[in-house]
Amino acid sequence: MNLLIVDDEYYSAEGTKKKIAQKGPVFDEIFCAYNMTQALEYFAGHSVAVMILDIEMPGGSGLELLDHIRQQGLDTICIFLTAYAKFEYISKAMRLTSIDYLLKPVGEEELLGAVTKAVNQYRQQKNARLDTQQANYWKESELYLWELFWLDLSEGAVSSRKEGIASELNLRNLNPAAAELSYLILLIQCNGMEKLPVEKDLYEFLLKNIAREYFYNREEIPVAVRQNRQFYFLPLPEAGHSREALLSRCTQALTDFVPRFPNTFNFYIAASGCRISEFQETLKELQDAAMKNVSLENHVFDLAENAKTDTAGAEVAFSSKRWSDLLLSRKISNLASEADMFLNTLQHSRSITRDTLSHFYYGFLQTLFRCMETANEDALPLFQKRIAQFSVEQACSSIQNLRDWVDAVLKLYEEYGLNASGRDAAVISVKNYIHTHLDHELTRESLAAMVYLTPDYLSHLFKRETGFSLTNYIIYERIEEAKRMLAGTDRSISEIATRCGFQNISYFSRQFRRFTGVTPREFRG
């Protein structure tokens, strides 16, 4: 019985090995690998009962390694390591996959307890595993082949013509009788996956495995295919899944596992069962329904019912004149509040579609460009270039994304909408404030907030108007004040440094020499 430790941190791996060798269960061999390649080389020549593996490693993550060995039919018991502290919501979902985890740094008692638990689990499964190893290998390989087939079919790499499907299944060593079965297609839409801060692959891995366990019967091949970060689909054999039961299961999922994830989900059930030859058309109908929905989250859609109640998208009309007046008078916060209220009202309309949001998007954009042309025509091309960096499709995919887009473009307008006199006034205000507050802590953020600009834009504007970077200008003014005090007062050098905003006298001396060529003491001379 062998233990494999996979961790790109050498001392962490060796420390784990030493603890287990001294006080843990007895293994024939404890081997350390420091990347995915070394781990696979060890698997090539050894059987591994238990594997402790880090999730994040250069050259291949722990999840990729686990996927690789699972595809080979190996059932090594795995214990994941993670260095991320905010792991509570992941751990709840992870427990559904029968995979343990440890949070770095790992205490000795916790480590040994997890390894002992894994060894006991391995021993309990050993006899059954030896008897069924070949069967399990084929089952997992078959799952992989089926998922690849459905993915290729969804992407058009496999012809959907009836006469070609059976031969394609034969070619892939899959049961050609499946071509005659009817499938109830379930589409799972994952909203906000692109905004997850860390470990996106882990969330996707968990979702796929939970979906397999949650929606399929034990005797079925649990096909769950990810098309992209947003969509997963499950072709459920209609013989084992009634529409009513699937609706109930999806509704229950909103309580059972959806809350364990930090993003939101929608479930779409096809209007009717379909054969493989009809799958591409059915999938398109499901995706079209998902793309039309821009207001509801954590919701179950039955296309058989929705087809009876489809309505046209709601009309969008906001007060273009009032919003233009707010822009031109630079009451940006007032406009942001009104836009937010408008979108909230829109969100409660059940008839809105993506087209509804697109109408708002382009109407609002036209208002912005028209007002920018009036406020600061010279800045219009650059403003338009910055706006073009946003994705229309992303902005119009949901009310929340559109709300985020409005906030972002209003901040840009606030930056670029200043006319020449406004730019001059902002720079003069900042310069005056710096001159009268040299002994205060002066930061880009605080100075930008004072004139209602972003720090980056203030820095850009200040450099353009004065020729100085904001940081260098602050230091220059402090040095000039220090020169006046050195020449005209008897205060000590350390007191002068403090009064001019330098908390560290050695830093003050370096900057003074940098701007004057001499030290403060030499200057006073």
XYZ file of C-alpha atoms in Angstrom, residues 7 71 75 78 81 120 129 133 154 166 182 259 290 314 333 498 503 509 517:
19
model
C 2.995 19.358 -3.664
C -9.984 8.616 -16.806
C -9.729 4.794 -7.758
C -7.551 11.535 -2.641
C -4.821 20.544 -0.020
C -9.590 2.687 6.385
C -12.262 -3.179 -5.950
C -11.740 -3.244 -11.144
C -23.217 19.790 -29.547
C -25.329 4.712 -35.671
C -35.384 9.454 -26.454
C -26.786 27.672 -2.106
C -31.431 30.943 -21.537
C -41.099 44.986 -22.764
C -24.366 60.348 -8.682
C 8.353 66.116 9.997
C 8.291 60.747 8.659
C 17.794 63.389 3.154
C 22.251 67.906 -5.230
